[in-house]
Amino acid sequence: MHDNDLIIIGAGAAGMMAALTAANAGQQVLLLEKMDQPGRKLRITGKGRCNLTNTAPLKEFLTHIGSDSRFLRNSFSQFFNEDLITFFEEHGVPLVEERGSRIFPKSGKSLDIFLALIQEIERSPRITIQKNTSVKELILNEDGICRGVVLADGTRLRAPKVIVATGGKSYPLTGSTGDGYTLALQAGHTVVEPVPSLVGLVCEEPIPEELETFTLKNVSLRITHPDGKKVGEFFGEMNFTDNGIGGPIVLSASRLSSRLLHSGQPLRAEIDLKPAIEREQLDKRLIKDLDANGNRLFHDALRLWLPTELVNLCLQRTKIEKFKRLNQINAADRKKLLNFLKAVPFTLTATRGFEEAIVTQGGVSLKEVNPKTMESRLVPGLFFAGEILDLDADTGGYNLQIAFSTAVAAGKP
C-alpha cells in the first residue's frame, strides 16, 4: 500500500508544475524539496524578471534548442507556449510580450510566477510539500522497477511513480547541485557530462582594467575553431569582465562553445566593432578621416572611431605609436587599425563557473527517456523533468518552457 501516487524530488519550476498536473488529474502527490524554501532558482531567473516563455512558432522555437530538439515535439504538443501563457493568466498573473517575442510577467517580478505556482500547490488537498528533505537514493525492487525513495535520514517513502526534477548544477546556492545525476546513475542511466551554459567566457589575454564591465552595443561576435571553422556568429550587446567577455550575445555563444572549451579545445573570438560597415567601405572612411585630421596625434584621434575605453586596447593590439600624427600613418598602420575595428581577437580558454551559469548543458541522456511521458526506458516507474535532462536552449524564455512542458508530460498519470 502506498501513501502517495507520486513522489516528486525537487520543488523548482518543473517539480511544482508536475505536482499540479498530477494533482489536477486526481493523483496524491508528495513533493520533496531539500532547501528550506521551494522555487529559489525560479525567483531569481531573468535577473528577477522571469522570461517565462517565447511566442515563436514551434519550428522556429526548436532551432533555439541544443542537443536533440526533436525530443521535445511530443511534450510541446501536450503543453506549449500558448498553454503556459493561458495557465499563468488564469492564475492571476498578467503577462506582457517584449522584444524578441519574450514573455514576462507584466509586473516585471519573477516572484509573481513563483507565487502563482506555490499558492495553487498549498491550496491543493492532493499535494503535500515537504521542505528540508534530501533524497539519497531510489528504491528499486527486484524487477528493477522504481517504487520510492530513501531520504538522507534513512526514511523510506514508497510510491508507484517517482519524478526526478532536481535541476542541473547551475546556481548551486539555490539548491541545484547535481543531486539528480547521482540518482540517475544509480538507476543505470547515462549522464552526459554537465557543463555550464549561458555563461561568460574566459579569455587568455588580460582584460584592461578600464574595460571591466564596459558594454559594447550593436557589435558582432564571431567564434571559430583554431583552424578558422566557424562555431557561430552573434549580433547585439556584450560586455567585458575581469577575465573575459559576457553579456547577451556571449551567453548565446557559450551554448555552442561551452562543451568544446571544457574538452580542452581553445577557440578564437573576434569582435566586429563596425558590423554595419563593409571592410572596404570602412577603409575608405579611414583614409578620408586620416587626411582630414593629419596633425592630430594617433591616440587622441582614435576617439573618431572608438569609445574612450577601447583606446588603450587598440594601442596595445595594433602596436601603432600613440604619438604618431595621422599624416604619418602608413598603409600598414591603417591595415592594423582596420583589422582591429573589424575583428578584435581574443583566445577563449574556458567558461565561467556553474555559480554564474543560467543553465546546465548535459544531463540524463535523451535516448534513455520516453519523449511522450518522460519515463525512463530503463527503469519503469522512474520519470525525469526539467533541467536534469540533456536539454538546454538559448536565452529568451526557451529553457523555462522546456521545464514546464516536460513537467506536464511527466506529471500526467
PDB file of N, CA and C in Angstrom, residues 30-127:
ATOM      1  N   LEU A  30       3.416  13.732  -3.225  1.00  0.00           N
ATOM      2  CA  LEU A  30       4.352  14.181  -2.194  1.00  0.00           C
ATOM      3  C   LEU A  30       5.504  14.883  -2.906  1.00  0.00           C
ATOM      4  N   LEU A  31       5.664  16.171  -2.629  1.00  0.00           N
ATOM      5  CA  LEU A  31       6.685  16.995  -3.283  1.00  0.00           C
ATOM      6  C   LEU A  31       7.802  17.260  -2.282  1.00  0.00           C
ATOM      7  N   LEU A  32       9.000  16.769  -2.583  1.00  0.00           N
ATOM      8  CA  LEU A  32      10.141  16.869  -1.669  1.00  0.00           C
ATOM      9  C   LEU A  32      11.104  17.951  -2.133  1.00  0.00           C
ATOM     10  N   GLU A  33      11.508  18.813  -1.215  1.00  0.00           N
ATOM     11  CA  GLU A  33      12.442  19.897  -1.518  1.00  0.00           C
ATOM     12  C   GLU A  33      13.528  19.929  -0.463  1.00  0.00           C
ATOM     13  N   LYS A  34      14.795  19.879  -0.892  1.00  0.00           N
ATOM     14  CA  LYS A  34      15.887  19.812   0.084  1.00  0.00           C
ATOM     15  C   LYS A  34      16.193  21.161   0.741  1.00  0.00           C
ATOM     16  N   MET A  35      15.803  22.269   0.079  1.00  0.00           N
ATOM     17  CA  MET A  35      16.053  23.587   0.648  1.00  0.00           C
ATOM     18  C   MET A  35      14.921  23.961   1.607  1.00  0.00           C
ATOM     19  N   ASP A  36      15.109  25.073   2.329  1.00  0.00           N
ATOM     20  CA  ASP A  36      14.069  25.490   3.273  1.00  0.00           C
ATOM     21  C   ASP A  36      12.912  26.192   2.580  1.00  0.00           C
ATOM     22  N   GLN A  37      13.103  26.554   1.301  1.00  0.00           N
ATOM     23  CA  GLN A  37      12.040  27.173   0.514  1.00  0.00           C
ATOM     24  C   GLN A  37      12.078  26.615  -0.897  1.00  0.00           C
ATOM     25  N   PRO A  38      10.919  26.366  -1.509  1.00  0.00           N
ATOM     26  CA  PRO A  38      10.894  25.891  -2.903  1.00  0.00           C
ATOM     27  C   PRO A  38      11.125  27.037  -3.881  1.00  0.00           C
ATOM     28  N   GLY A  39      11.410  26.696  -5.125  1.00  0.00           N
ATOM     29  CA  GLY A  39      11.445  27.666  -6.214  1.00  0.00           C
ATOM     30  C   GLY A  39      12.495  28.740  -6.114  1.00  0.00           C
ATOM     31  N   ARG A  40      13.610  28.454  -5.460  1.00  0.00           N
ATOM     32  CA  ARG A  40      14.623  29.515  -5.280  1.00  0.00           C
ATOM     33  C   ARG A  40      15.195  30.004  -6.612  1.00  0.00           C
ATOM     34  N   LYS A  41      15.508  29.062  -7.496  1.00  0.00           N
ATOM     35  CA  LYS A  41      16.081  29.471  -8.780  1.00  0.00           C
ATOM     36  C   LYS A  41      15.055  30.210  -9.624  1.00  0.00           C
ATOM     37  N   LEU A  42      13.812  29.758  -9.583  1.00  0.00           N
ATOM     38  CA  LEU A  42      12.751  30.417 -10.343  1.00  0.00           C
ATOM     39  C   LEU A  42      12.608  31.875  -9.930  1.00  0.00           C
ATOM     40  N   ARG A  43      12.812  32.148  -8.651  1.00  0.00           N
ATOM     41  CA  ARG A  43      12.614  33.514  -8.147  1.00  0.00           C
ATOM     42  C   ARG A  43      13.706  34.483  -8.571  1.00  0.00           C
ATOM     43  N   ILE A  44      14.841  33.960  -9.030  1.00  0.00           N
ATOM     44  CA  ILE A  44      15.915  34.860  -9.476  1.00  0.00           C
ATOM     45  C   ILE A  44      16.125  34.817 -10.979  1.00  0.00           C
ATOM     46  N   THR A  45      15.363  33.957 -11.670  1.00  0.00           N
ATOM     47  CA  THR A  45      15.596  33.799 -13.097  1.00  0.00           C
ATOM     48  C   THR A  45      15.290  35.092 -13.852  1.00  0.00           C
ATOM     49  N   GLY A  46      16.031  35.301 -14.931  1.00  0.00           N
ATOM     50  CA  GLY A  46      15.841  36.520 -15.722  1.00  0.00           C
ATOM     51  C   GLY A  46      16.163  37.771 -14.942  1.00  0.00           C
ATOM     52  N   LYS A  47      17.170  37.682 -14.067  1.00  0.00           N
ATOM     53  CA  LYS A  47      17.552  38.801 -13.188  1.00  0.00           C
ATOM     54  C   LYS A  47      16.352  39.276 -12.366  1.00  0.00           C
ATOM     55  N   GLY A  48      15.549  38.295 -11.944  1.00  0.00           N
ATOM     56  CA  GLY A  48      14.403  38.611 -11.119  1.00  0.00           C
ATOM     57  C   GLY A  48      13.161  39.017 -11.874  1.00  0.00           C
ATOM     58  N   ARG A  49      13.227  38.941 -13.230  1.00  0.00           N
ATOM     59  CA  ARG A  49      12.075  39.343 -14.048  1.00  0.00           C
ATOM     60  C   ARG A  49      11.340  38.144 -14.633  1.00  0.00           C
ATOM     61  N   CYS A  50      12.030  37.014 -14.787  1.00  0.00           N
ATOM     62  CA  CYS A  50      11.431  35.758 -15.226  1.00  0.00           C
ATOM     63  C   CYS A  50      10.908  35.801 -16.666  1.00  0.00           C
ATOM     64  N   ASN A  51      11.805  35.550 -17.600  1.00  0.00           N
ATOM     65  CA  ASN A  51      11.412  35.385 -19.001  1.00  0.00           C
ATOM     66  C   ASN A  51      10.762  34.001 -19.125  1.00  0.00           C
ATOM     67  N   LEU A  52       9.453  33.986 -19.069  1.00  0.00           N
ATOM     68  CA  LEU A  52       8.665  32.775 -18.886  1.00  0.00           C
ATOM     69  C   LEU A  52       8.686  31.837 -20.086  1.00  0.00           C
ATOM     70  N   THR A  53       8.504  32.392 -21.264  1.00  0.00           N
ATOM     71  CA  THR A  53       8.488  31.596 -22.488  1.00  0.00           C
ATOM     72  C   THR A  53       8.732  32.521 -23.665  1.00  0.00           C
ATOM     73  N   ASN A  54       8.543  31.988 -24.870  1.00  0.00           N
ATOM     74  CA  ASN A  54       8.731  32.761 -26.089  1.00  0.00           C
ATOM     75  C   ASN A  54       7.597  32.392 -27.044  1.00  0.00           C
ATOM     76  N   THR A  55       7.052  33.370 -27.738  1.00  0.00           N
ATOM     77  CA  THR A  55       5.897  33.110 -28.599  1.00  0.00           C
ATOM     78  C   THR A  55       6.280  32.633 -29.998  1.00  0.00           C
ATOM     79  N   ALA A  56       7.550  32.354 -30.216  1.00  0.00           N
ATOM     80  CA  ALA A  56       7.974  31.851 -31.526  1.00  0.00           C
ATOM     81  C   ALA A  56       7.187  30.591 -31.896  1.00  0.00           C
ATOM     82  N   PRO A  57       6.822  30.421 -33.172  1.00  0.00           N
ATOM     83  CA  PRO A  57       6.152  29.191 -33.591  1.00  0.00           C
ATOM     84  C   PRO A  57       7.074  27.988 -33.399  1.00  0.00           C
ATOM     85  N   LEU A  58       6.479  26.808 -33.326  1.00  0.00           N
ATOM     86  CA  LEU A  58       7.225  25.603 -32.966  1.00  0.00           C
ATOM     87  C   LEU A  58       8.492  25.404 -33.786  1.00  0.00           C
ATOM     88  N   LYS A  59       8.384  25.540 -35.095  1.00  0.00           N
ATOM     89  CA  LYS A  59       9.546  25.290 -35.959  1.00  0.00           C
ATOM     90  C   LYS A  59      10.714  26.195 -35.596  1.00  0.00           C
ATOM     91  N   GLU A  60      10.420  27.483 -35.392  1.00  0.00           N
ATOM     92  CA  GLU A  60      11.480  28.421 -35.012  1.00  0.00           C
ATOM     93  C   GLU A  60      11.946  28.168 -33.593  1.00  0.00           C
ATOM     94  N   PHE A  61      11.030  27.882 -32.699  1.00  0.00           N
ATOM     95  CA  PHE A  61      11.346  27.618 -31.291  1.00  0.00           C
ATOM     96  C   PHE A  61      12.389  26.508 -31.186  1.00  0.00           C
ATOM     97  N   LEU A  62      12.196  25.438 -31.950  1.00  0.00           N
ATOM     98  CA  LEU A  62      13.090  24.278 -31.873  1.00  0.00           C
ATOM     99  C   LEU A  62      14.507  24.603 -32.335  1.00  0.00           C
ATOM    100  N   THR A  63      14.665  25.623 -33.193  1.00  0.00           N
ATOM    101  CA  THR A  63      16.011  25.979 -33.654  1.00  0.00           C
ATOM    102  C   THR A  63      16.861  26.578 -32.546  1.00  0.00           C
ATOM    103  N   HIS A  64      16.235  26.987 -31.451  1.00  0.00           N
ATOM    104  CA  HIS A  64      16.963  27.606 -30.338  1.00  0.00           C
ATOM    105  C   HIS A  64      17.373  26.580 -29.273  1.00  0.00           C
ATOM    106  N   ILE A  65      17.107  25.317 -29.524  1.00  0.00           N
ATOM    107  CA  ILE A  65      17.348  24.278 -28.517  1.00  0.00           C
ATOM    108  C   ILE A  65      18.534  23.420 -28.908  1.00  0.00           C
ATOM    109  N   GLY A  66      19.405  23.124 -27.924  1.00  0.00           N
ATOM    110  CA  GLY A  66      20.548  22.268 -28.168  1.00  0.00           C
ATOM    111  C   GLY A  66      20.187  20.812 -28.022  1.00  0.00           C
ATOM    112  N   SER A  67      21.201  19.945 -28.103  1.00  0.00           N
ATOM    113  CA  SER A  67      21.007  18.506 -28.033  1.00  0.00           C
ATOM    114  C   SER A  67      20.026  18.091 -29.128  1.00  0.00           C
ATOM    115  N   ASP A  68      19.075  17.208 -28.832  1.00  0.00           N
ATOM    116  CA  ASP A  68      18.136  16.733 -29.839  1.00  0.00           C
ATOM    117  C   ASP A  68      16.785  17.419 -29.643  1.00  0.00           C
ATOM    118  N   SER A  69      16.563  18.505 -30.350  1.00  0.00           N
ATOM    119  CA  SER A  69      15.335  19.281 -30.155  1.00  0.00           C
ATOM    120  C   SER A  69      14.088  18.486 -30.541  1.00  0.00           C
ATOM    121  N   ARG A  70      14.239  17.486 -31.414  1.00  0.00           N
ATOM    122  CA  ARG A  70      13.082  16.683 -31.838  1.00  0.00           C
ATOM    123  C   ARG A  70      12.460  15.950 -30.656  1.00  0.00           C
ATOM    124  N   PHE A  71      13.252  15.686 -29.636  1.00  0.00           N
ATOM    125  CA  PHE A  71      12.763  15.009 -28.440  1.00  0.00           C
ATOM    126  C   PHE A  71      11.575  15.754 -27.832  1.00  0.00           C
ATOM    127  N   LEU A  72      11.541  17.066 -27.997  1.00  0.00           N
ATOM    128  CA  LEU A  72      10.527  17.892 -27.337  1.00  0.00           C
ATOM    129  C   LEU A  72       9.214  18.006 -28.108  1.00  0.00           C
ATOM    130  N   ARG A  73       9.151  17.499 -29.312  1.00  0.00           N
ATOM    131  CA  ARG A  73       7.931  17.638 -30.103  1.00  0.00           C
ATOM    132  C   ARG A  73       6.722  17.052 -29.377  1.00  0.00           C
ATOM    133  N   ASN A  74       6.913  15.912 -28.717  1.00  0.00           N
ATOM    134  CA  ASN A  74       5.797  15.275 -28.023  1.00  0.00           C
ATOM    135  C   ASN A  74       5.320  16.085 -26.827  1.00  0.00           C
ATOM    136  N   SER A  75       6.251  16.525 -25.990  1.00  0.00           N
ATOM    137  CA  SER A  75       5.838  17.297 -24.808  1.00  0.00           C
ATOM    138  C   SER A  75       5.301  18.665 -25.211  1.00  0.00           C
ATOM    139  N   PHE A  76       5.857  19.275 -26.272  1.00  0.00           N
ATOM    140  CA  PHE A  76       5.334  20.552 -26.744  1.00  0.00           C
ATOM    141  C   PHE A  76       3.930  20.395 -27.332  1.00  0.00           C
ATOM    142  N   SER A  77       3.639  19.227 -27.904  1.00  0.00           N
ATOM    143  CA  SER A  77       2.298  19.011 -28.442  1.00  0.00           C
ATOM    144  C   SER A  77       1.272  18.910 -27.315  1.00  0.00           C
ATOM    145  N   GLN A  78       1.726  18.562 -26.112  1.00  0.00           N
ATOM    146  CA  GLN A  78       0.841  18.452 -24.959  1.00  0.00           C
ATOM    147  C   GLN A  78       0.677  19.783 -24.220  1.00  0.00           C
ATOM    148  N   PHE A  79       1.753  20.584 -24.225  1.00  0.00           N
ATOM    149  CA  PHE A  79       1.743  21.822 -23.436  1.00  0.00           C
ATOM    150  C   PHE A  79       2.838  22.733 -23.983  1.00  0.00           C
ATOM    151  N   PHE A  80       2.416  23.804 -24.698  1.00  0.00           N
ATOM    152  CA  PHE A  80       3.404  24.674 -25.329  1.00  0.00           C
ATOM    153  C   PHE A  80       3.206  26.112 -24.856  1.00  0.00           C
ATOM    154  N   ASN A  81       3.773  27.063 -25.582  1.00  0.00           N
ATOM    155  CA  ASN A  81       3.825  28.447 -25.094  1.00  0.00           C
ATOM    156  C   ASN A  81       2.443  29.070 -24.860  1.00  0.00           C
ATOM    157  N   GLU A  82       1.503  28.834 -25.768  1.00  0.00           N
ATOM    158  CA  GLU A  82       0.166  29.405 -25.566  1.00  0.00           C
ATOM    159  C   GLU A  82      -0.509  28.810 -24.335  1.00  0.00           C
ATOM    160  N   ASP A  83      -0.278  27.509 -24.101  1.00  0.00           N
ATOM    161  CA  ASP A  83      -0.845  26.856 -22.922  1.00  0.00           C
ATOM    162  C   ASP A  83      -0.257  27.435 -21.638  1.00  0.00           C
ATOM    163  N   LEU A  84       1.053  27.700 -21.667  1.00  0.00           N
ATOM    164  CA  LEU A  84       1.726  28.240 -20.489  1.00  0.00           C
ATOM    165  C   LEU A  84       1.236  29.662 -20.193  1.00  0.00           C
ATOM    166  N   ILE A  85       1.098  30.453 -21.251  1.00  0.00           N
ATOM    167  CA  ILE A  85       0.590  31.819 -21.091  1.00  0.00           C
ATOM    168  C   ILE A  85      -0.815  31.785 -20.486  1.00  0.00           C
ATOM    169  N   THR A  86      -1.659  30.929 -21.022  1.00  0.00           N
ATOM    170  CA  THR A  86      -3.029  30.800 -20.505  1.00  0.00           C
ATOM    171  C   THR A  86      -3.028  30.362 -19.048  1.00  0.00           C
ATOM    172  N   PHE A  87      -2.163  29.401 -18.714  1.00  0.00           N
ATOM    173  CA  PHE A  87      -2.092  28.897 -17.337  1.00  0.00           C
ATOM    174  C   PHE A  87      -1.835  30.035 -16.353  1.00  0.00           C
ATOM    175  N   PHE A  88      -0.829  30.847 -16.609  1.00  0.00           N
ATOM    176  CA  PHE A  88      -0.479  31.889 -15.641  1.00  0.00           C
ATOM    177  C   PHE A  88      -1.491  33.044 -15.649  1.00  0.00           C
ATOM    178  N   GLU A  89      -2.033  33.367 -16.798  1.00  0.00           N
ATOM    179  CA  GLU A  89      -3.041  34.433 -16.818  1.00  0.00           C
ATOM    180  C   GLU A  89      -4.299  33.990 -16.072  1.00  0.00           C
ATOM    181  N   GLU A  90      -4.649  32.714 -16.189  1.00  0.00           N
ATOM    182  CA  GLU A  90      -5.802  32.196 -15.450  1.00  0.00           C
ATOM    183  C   GLU A  90      -5.532  32.115 -13.948  1.00  0.00           C
ATOM    184  N   HIS A  91      -4.257  32.095 -13.587  1.00  0.00           N
ATOM    185  CA  HIS A  91      -3.880  32.084 -12.173  1.00  0.00           C
ATOM    186  C   HIS A  91      -3.500  33.473 -11.676  1.00  0.00           C
ATOM    187  N   GLY A  92      -3.987  34.491 -12.379  1.00  0.00           N
ATOM    188  CA  GLY A  92      -3.878  35.859 -11.886  1.00  0.00           C
ATOM    189  C   GLY A  92      -2.578  36.580 -12.145  1.00  0.00           C
ATOM    190  N   VAL A  93      -1.801  36.119 -13.145  1.00  0.00           N
ATOM    191  CA  VAL A  93      -0.538  36.790 -13.468  1.00  0.00           C
ATOM    192  C   VAL A  93      -0.638  37.410 -14.867  1.00  0.00           C
ATOM    193  N   PRO A  94      -0.877  38.721 -14.980  1.00  0.00           N
ATOM    194  CA  PRO A  94      -0.870  39.373 -16.297  1.00  0.00           C
ATOM    195  C   PRO A  94       0.527  39.283 -16.918  1.00  0.00           C
ATOM    196  N   LEU A  95       0.564  39.008 -18.203  1.00  0.00           N
ATOM    197  CA  LEU A  95       1.841  38.841 -18.895  1.00  0.00           C
ATOM    198  C   LEU A  95       1.982  39.886 -20.001  1.00  0.00           C
ATOM    199  N   VAL A  96       3.216  40.104 -20.430  1.00  0.00           N
ATOM    200  CA  VAL A  96       3.476  41.072 -21.484  1.00  0.00           C
ATOM    201  C   VAL A  96       4.537  40.500 -22.419  1.00  0.00           C
ATOM    202  N   GLU A  97       4.404  40.812 -23.710  1.00  0.00           N
ATOM    203  CA  GLU A  97       5.399  40.362 -24.692  1.00  0.00           C
ATOM    204  C   GLU A  97       6.369  41.495 -24.978  1.00  0.00           C
ATOM    205  N   GLU A  98       7.663  41.173 -24.918  1.00  0.00           N
ATOM    206  CA  GLU A  98       8.697  42.175 -25.156  1.00  0.00           C
ATOM    207  C   GLU A  98       9.509  41.802 -26.395  1.00  0.00           C
ATOM    208  N   ARG A  99      10.538  42.601 -26.650  1.00  0.00           N
ATOM    209  CA  ARG A  99      11.383  42.397 -27.826  1.00  0.00           C
ATOM    210  C   ARG A  99      11.857  40.948 -27.917  1.00  0.00           C
ATOM    211  N   GLY A 100      11.877  40.427 -29.137  1.00  0.00           N
ATOM    212  CA  GLY A 100      12.326  39.062 -29.337  1.00  0.00           C
ATOM    213  C   GLY A 100      11.276  38.026 -28.981  1.00  0.00           C
ATOM    214  N   SER A 101      10.011  38.443 -28.933  1.00  0.00           N
ATOM    215  CA  SER A 101       8.882  37.539 -28.644  1.00  0.00           C
ATOM    216  C   SER A 101       8.970  36.914 -27.259  1.00  0.00           C
ATOM    217  N   ARG A 102       9.643  37.596 -26.347  1.00  0.00           N
ATOM    218  CA  ARG A 102       9.825  37.067 -24.993  1.00  0.00           C
ATOM    219  C   ARG A 102       8.658  37.468 -24.095  1.00  0.00           C
ATOM    220  N   ILE A 103       8.192  36.531 -23.296  1.00  0.00           N
ATOM    221  CA  ILE A 103       7.060  36.760 -22.405  1.00  0.00           C
ATOM    222  C   ILE A 103       7.546  36.927 -20.965  1.00  0.00           C
ATOM    223  N   PHE A 104       7.076  38.011 -20.319  1.00  0.00           N
ATOM    224  CA  PHE A 104       7.423  38.316 -18.927  1.00  0.00           C
ATOM    225  C   PHE A 104       6.138  38.588 -18.142  1.00  0.00           C
ATOM    226  N   PRO A 105       6.177  38.421 -16.819  1.00  0.00           N
ATOM    227  CA  PRO A 105       5.066  38.944 -16.017  1.00  0.00           C
ATOM    228  C   PRO A 105       5.023  40.461 -16.173  1.00  0.00           C
ATOM    229  N   LYS A 106       3.814  41.011 -16.292  1.00  0.00           N
ATOM    230  CA  LYS A 106       3.667  42.451 -16.512  1.00  0.00           C
ATOM    231  C   LYS A 106       4.295  43.254 -15.384  1.00  0.00           C
ATOM    232  N   SER A 107       4.293  42.701 -14.192  1.00  0.00           N
ATOM    233  CA  SER A 107       4.885  43.375 -13.032  1.00  0.00           C
ATOM    234  C   SER A 107       6.401  43.447 -13.106  1.00  0.00           C
ATOM    235  N   GLY A 108       7.015  42.612 -13.969  1.00  0.00           N
ATOM    236  CA  GLY A 108       8.473  42.535 -14.031  1.00  0.00           C
ATOM    237  C   GLY A 108       9.075  41.786 -12.869  1.00  0.00           C
ATOM    238  N   LYS A 109       8.242  41.008 -12.160  1.00  0.00           N
ATOM    239  CA  LYS A 109       8.718  40.303 -10.959  1.00  0.00           C
ATOM    240  C   LYS A 109       8.523  38.796 -11.110  1.00  0.00           C
ATOM    241  N   SER A 110       9.634  38.058 -11.044  1.00  0.00           N
ATOM    242  CA  SER A 110       9.552  36.602 -11.105  1.00  0.00           C
ATOM    243  C   SER A 110       8.806  36.032  -9.902  1.00  0.00           C
ATOM    244  N   LEU A 111       8.776  36.797  -8.829  1.00  0.00           N
ATOM    245  CA  LEU A 111       8.067  36.351  -7.628  1.00  0.00           C
ATOM    246  C   LEU A 111       6.605  36.041  -7.937  1.00  0.00           C
ATOM    247  N   ASP A 112       6.002  36.787  -8.863  1.00  0.00           N
ATOM    248  CA  ASP A 112       4.601  36.559  -9.205  1.00  0.00           C
ATOM    249  C   ASP A 112       4.389  35.183  -9.834  1.00  0.00           C
ATOM    250  N   ILE A 113       5.360  34.753 -10.625  1.00  0.00           N
ATOM    251  CA  ILE A 113       5.279  33.418 -11.234  1.00  0.00           C
ATOM    252  C   ILE A 113       5.381  32.345 -10.156  1.00  0.00           C
ATOM    253  N   PHE A 114       6.340  32.518  -9.269  1.00  0.00           N
ATOM    254  CA  PHE A 114       6.505  31.568  -8.164  1.00  0.00           C
ATOM    255  C   PHE A 114       5.247  31.502  -7.296  1.00  0.00           C
ATOM    256  N   LEU A 115       4.703  32.661  -6.943  1.00  0.00           N
ATOM    257  CA  LEU A 115       3.539  32.692  -6.057  1.00  0.00           C
ATOM    258  C   LEU A 115       2.324  32.020  -6.693  1.00  0.00           C
ATOM    259  N   ALA A 116       2.167  32.199  -8.003  1.00  0.00           N
ATOM    260  CA  ALA A 116       1.042  31.552  -8.674  1.00  0.00           C
ATOM    261  C   ALA A 116       1.127  30.036  -8.536  1.00  0.00           C
ATOM    262  N   LEU A 117       2.334  29.501  -8.633  1.00  0.00           N
ATOM    263  CA  LEU A 117       2.528  28.057  -8.512  1.00  0.00           C
ATOM    264  C   LEU A 117       2.386  27.584  -7.067  1.00  0.00           C
ATOM    265  N   ILE A 118       3.079  28.243  -6.164  1.00  0.00           N
ATOM    266  CA  ILE A 118       3.107  27.749  -4.777  1.00  0.00           C
ATOM    267  C   ILE A 118       1.744  27.929  -4.096  1.00  0.00           C
ATOM    268  N   GLN A 119       1.046  28.984  -4.415  1.00  0.00           N
ATOM    269  CA  GLN A 119      -0.276  29.183  -3.807  1.00  0.00           C
ATOM    270  C   GLN A 119      -1.260  28.122  -4.282  1.00  0.00           C
ATOM    271  N   GLU A 120      -1.165  27.741  -5.549  1.00  0.00           N
ATOM    272  CA  GLU A 120      -2.029  26.686  -6.061  1.00  0.00           C
ATOM    273  C   GLU A 120      -1.675  25.345  -5.417  1.00  0.00           C
ATOM    274  N   ILE A 121      -0.379  25.119  -5.207  1.00  0.00           N
ATOM    275  CA  ILE A 121       0.070  23.894  -4.543  1.00  0.00           C
ATOM    276  C   ILE A 121      -0.449  23.841  -3.108  1.00  0.00           C
ATOM    277  N   GLU A 122      -0.339  24.952  -2.397  1.00  0.00           N
ATOM    278  CA  GLU A 122      -0.769  24.989  -0.998  1.00  0.00           C
ATOM    279  C   GLU A 122      -2.287  24.865  -0.860  1.00  0.00           C
ATOM    280  N   ARG A 123      -3.013  25.265  -1.901  1.00  0.00           N
ATOM    281  CA  ARG A 123      -4.471  25.131  -1.872  1.00  0.00           C
ATOM    282  C   ARG A 123      -4.937  23.704  -2.175  1.00  0.00           C
ATOM    283  N   SER A 124      -4.065  22.949  -2.829  1.00  0.00           N
ATOM    284  CA  SER A 124      -4.481  21.619  -3.283  1.00  0.00           C
ATOM    285  C   SER A 124      -4.487  20.603  -2.137  1.00  0.00           C
ATOM    286  N   PRO A 125      -5.594  19.908  -1.911  1.00  0.00           N
ATOM    287  CA  PRO A 125      -5.633  18.875  -0.874  1.00  0.00           C
ATOM    288  C   PRO A 125      -4.875  17.621  -1.282  1.00  0.00           C
ATOM    289  N   ARG A 126      -4.469  17.552  -2.550  1.00  0.00           N
ATOM    290  CA  ARG A 126      -3.796  16.352  -3.050  1.00  0.00           C
ATOM    291  C   ARG A 126      -2.275  16.490  -3.070  1.00  0.00           C
ATOM    292  N   ILE A 127      -1.757  17.649  -2.676  1.00  0.00           N
ATOM    293  CA  ILE A 127      -0.299  17.844  -2.695  1.00  0.00           C
ATOM    294  C   ILE A 127       0.200  18.129  -1.285  1.00  0.00           C
TER     295      ILE A 127
END
